Coordinates of C-alpha atoms in Angstrom, one line a residue:
Chain A
G13 CA 0.0 0.0 0.0
A14 CA 0.9 3.7 -0.3
V15 CA 3.3 5.0 2.4
V16 CA 3.6 8.5 3.6
S17 CA 6.4 9.5 6.0
Q18 CA 6.9 12.5 8.2
H19 CA 10.0 13.9 9.7
P20 CA 10.6 14.6 12.5
S21 CA 8.2 12.4 14.5
R22 CA 8.7 14.6 17.6
V23 CA 10.3 18.0 18.1
I24 CA 10.8 20.2 21.1
C25 CA 11.8 23.8 20.5
K26 CA 12.1 27.1 22.3
S27 CA 9.5 29.8 21.8
G28 CA 10.4 32.1 18.9
T29 CA 12.2 29.5 16.8
S30 CA 11.1 28.0 13.5
V31 CA 10.4 24.4 12.9
K32 CA 10.2 22.6 9.6
I33 CA 8.2 19.4 9.1
E34 CA 8.6 17.2 6.1
C35 CA 6.0 15.0 4.5
R36 CA 7.0 12.5 1.8
S37 CA 5.1 10.1 -0.3
L38 CA 7.5 7.1 -0.5
D39 CA 6.0 5.0 -3.3
F40 CA 3.7 7.2 -5.2
Q41 CA 3.6 10.7 -6.6
A42 CA 1.2 13.0 -4.7
T43 CA -0.3 15.9 -6.7
T44 CA -2.1 17.0 -3.5
M45 CA -1.0 16.9 0.1
F46 CA -3.0 18.1 3.1
W47 CA -1.8 19.4 6.4
Y48 CA -3.8 18.8 9.5
R49 CA -3.5 19.9 13.2
Q50 CA -5.0 17.9 16.0
F51 CA -5.2 19.1 19.6
P52 CA -5.6 16.6 22.4
K53 CA -9.0 14.8 22.4
Q54 CA -10.1 16.8 19.3
S55 CA -10.6 15.8 15.7
L56 CA -8.4 16.7 12.8
M57 CA -8.5 20.3 11.6
L58 CA -7.5 20.9 8.1
M59 CA -4.9 23.7 7.9
A60 CA -4.1 23.9 4.2
T61 CA -4.2 22.0 0.9
S62 CA -0.8 21.9 -0.8
N63 CA -0.6 21.4 -4.6
E64 CA 2.6 20.7 -6.4
G65 CA 4.1 23.7 -8.1
S66 CA 1.5 26.2 -6.9
K67 CA 0.6 28.1 -3.7
A68 CA -1.1 26.3 -0.9
T69 CA -4.7 27.0 -0.2
Y70 CA -5.2 27.9 3.5
E71 CA -8.3 27.3 5.6
Q72 CA -10.0 30.2 7.2
G73 CA -8.3 31.3 10.4
V74 CA -4.9 29.7 9.5
E75 CA -2.1 32.3 9.2
K76 CA -0.3 32.0 5.9
D77 CA 2.8 33.8 7.1
K78 CA 3.1 31.7 10.2
F79 CA 2.5 28.3 8.6
L80 CA 4.6 28.3 5.4
I81 CA 3.9 25.4 3.1
N82 CA 6.1 24.4 0.2
H83 CA 5.2 21.6 -2.2
A84 CA 8.3 21.6 -4.4
S85 CA 8.0 18.2 -5.9
L86 CA 5.5 15.4 -6.4
T87 CA 6.8 13.5 -3.4
L88 CA 7.6 16.2 -0.8
S89 CA 5.7 18.9 1.0
T90 CA 7.1 20.9 3.9
L91 CA 5.3 22.8 6.7
T92 CA 7.4 25.5 8.5
V93 CA 6.0 26.8 11.7
T94 CA 7.6 30.2 12.0
S95 CA 8.3 31.9 15.3
A96 CA 6.6 29.1 17.2
H97 CA 4.8 29.8 20.4
P98 CA 3.5 27.4 23.1
E99 CA 0.0 27.6 21.7
D100 CA 1.4 26.1 18.5
S101 CA 2.1 22.9 20.4
S102 CA 0.1 20.2 18.7
F103 CA 0.1 17.1 16.6
Y104 CA 0.6 17.9 13.0
I105 CA -0.4 15.3 10.4
C106 CA 0.0 15.3 6.7
S107 CA -1.8 13.2 4.1
A108 CA -1.3 12.7 0.5
N109 CA -3.5 12.0 -2.5
P110 CA -2.0 10.0 -5.3
G111 CA -4.5 11.4 -7.7
L112 CA -5.7 8.0 -8.8
A113 CA -9.0 8.3 -6.9
L114 CA -10.1 11.4 -5.3
E115 CA -11.4 9.5 -2.3
T116 CA -8.0 8.2 -1.3
Q117 CA -5.9 9.9 1.3
Y118 CA -2.9 8.3 2.9
F119 CA -1.8 9.7 6.3
G120 CA 1.7 10.2 7.6
P121 CA 2.5 9.1 11.1
G122 CA 2.3 12.6 12.4
T123 CA 4.7 15.1 14.1
R124 CA 4.3 16.0 17.7
L125 CA 5.5 19.6 18.3
L126 CA 6.1 21.0 21.8
V127 CA 7.1 24.6 22.1
L128 CA 8.5 25.6 25.4
Chain B
G7 CA -21.5 24.9 8.1
Q8 CA -19.9 21.6 8.6
N9 CA -22.4 19.4 10.4
I10 CA -21.2 16.0 11.3
D11 CA -21.9 14.3 14.6
Q12 CA -20.9 11.1 16.3
P13 CA -21.0 10.0 20.0
T14 CA -18.0 11.2 22.1
E15 CA -17.4 7.9 23.8
M16 CA -18.7 4.3 23.9
T17 CA -17.8 1.3 26.0
A18 CA -18.1 -2.3 25.0
T19 CA -17.0 -5.7 26.1
E20 CA -14.3 -7.9 24.5
G21 CA -15.9 -10.4 22.1
A22 CA -19.1 -8.3 21.7
I23 CA -20.4 -6.2 18.9
V24 CA -20.6 -2.4 18.8
Q25 CA -22.1 0.1 16.4
I26 CA -20.8 3.6 16.1
N27 CA -23.2 6.0 14.4
C28 CA -22.4 9.1 12.4
T29 CA -24.9 11.6 11.1
Y30 CA -24.1 14.5 8.7
Q31 CA -25.8 17.3 6.8
T32 CA -24.4 18.5 3.5
S33 CA -25.6 19.7 0.2
G34 CA -22.6 18.2 -1.7
F35 CA -21.5 14.6 -1.0
N36 CA -18.8 12.5 -2.4
G37 CA -18.6 9.6 0.1
L38 CA -18.3 8.8 3.8
F39 CA -15.1 7.5 5.4
W40 CA -14.3 5.8 8.6
Y41 CA -10.8 6.0 10.2
Q42 CA -9.3 4.4 13.3
Q43 CA -6.9 6.4 15.4
H44 CA -4.9 5.0 18.3
A45 CA -3.7 7.5 20.9
G46 CA -0.7 9.4 19.7
E47 CA -0.9 8.0 16.2
A48 CA -2.2 9.2 12.8
P49 CA -5.5 7.9 11.5
T50 CA -5.6 4.7 9.5
F51 CA -8.2 4.1 6.8
L52 CA -11.0 1.6 7.6
S53 CA -13.7 2.1 5.0
Y54 CA -15.3 4.2 2.3
N55 CA -19.0 4.3 1.3
V56 CA -20.3 6.3 -1.6
L57 CA -23.4 4.2 -2.4
D58 CA -26.2 3.2 0.0
G59 CA -25.8 -0.1 1.7
L60 CA -23.4 -2.2 3.8
E61 CA -19.7 -2.8 3.0
E62 CA -18.2 -5.7 4.9
K63 CA -14.5 -6.0 5.5
G64 CA -13.6 -8.7 8.0
R65 CA -14.7 -7.9 11.5
F66 CA -15.6 -4.3 10.4
S67 CA -18.6 -3.3 8.4
S68 CA -19.8 0.2 7.4
F69 CA -23.2 1.2 6.3
L70 CA -24.5 4.3 4.5
S71 CA -27.9 5.9 3.9
R72 CA -27.5 9.0 1.8
S73 CA -31.1 10.0 2.1
K74 CA -30.9 9.9 5.8
G75 CA -27.4 11.4 6.1
Y76 CA -26.5 8.5 8.2
S77 CA -23.7 6.0 8.5
Y78 CA -22.5 3.5 11.1
L79 CA -19.4 1.4 11.7
L80 CA -20.0 -2.0 13.0
L81 CA -17.2 -3.8 14.9
K82 CA -17.7 -7.5 15.6
E83 CA -15.8 -9.9 17.9
L84 CA -14.2 -7.0 19.7
Q85 CA -10.6 -7.2 20.7
M86 CA -8.7 -5.2 23.2
K87 CA -6.6 -3.7 20.4
D88 CA -9.8 -2.2 19.0
S89 CA -9.7 0.4 21.8
A90 CA -9.2 3.6 19.8
S91 CA -10.9 6.6 18.5
Y92 CA -13.1 6.2 15.4
L93 CA -13.4 9.1 13.1
C94 CA -16.1 9.5 10.5
A95 CA -15.7 12.1 7.7
Y96 CA -17.6 13.0 4.6
M97 CA -16.1 14.3 1.4
D98 CA -17.9 17.5 0.3
S99 CA -18.5 18.8 -3.2
N100 CA -15.0 20.3 -3.2
Y101 CA -13.6 16.8 -2.4
Q102 CA -12.5 18.1 1.0
L103 CA -12.8 15.8 4.0
I104 CA -15.1 17.2 6.8
W105 CA -14.3 15.4 10.0
G106 CA -16.4 14.4 13.0
A107 CA -14.9 14.9 16.4
G108 CA -14.3 11.1 16.8
T109 CA -15.8 8.4 19.1
K110 CA -13.5 7.1 21.7
L111 CA -14.2 3.3 22.0
I112 CA -13.2 1.7 25.3
I113 CA -13.1 -2.1 25.3
K114 CA -13.4 -3.9 28.7
P115 CA -12.4 -7.5 29.3

């Protein structure tokens, strides 16, 4: 089956620093990748939709300048949390759509971010 | 708005059967998904229904009624490892997934 990886799996950083999270589709090309955030005991919240070679589409309420998304290739999308603050601490999950069937999304294992 | 509801928590006994319901309201619909999520992990795909009826896959089955905006996930022969959150999500007219808050399923011996 399709595999999506994320790196790092866990990161602890100081307030004010920037953190980059990578999402890779390992055995397929992903025309579209999605970035989600999940707070404890809550459901997934879509942050943005990332399309290869074009600008990401952000959901309402998500700051574009704070959460920078780059989808430079068909197998890699990155999310950079700029000037992270404690309230950005969350579980960040990416998913990828191979484009074969619109209903198919494969999730990465997630990245747990803790900002001190 | 994004209207999708499922119970917050359910408890069941090992070896038994449990049904987790999900209701939704949307004008555009492109299928209903069920995902399993263990604590601290990402969701894993369980099922996808786009037509009315029951889809069976081993111990898990999923049902959809589009006219009623209703789906359920049926888990049979429950095992302790089935303790997890179960997320339902529908795909809207823009092919975007709209997620429910998840149902935490607790399995007791």
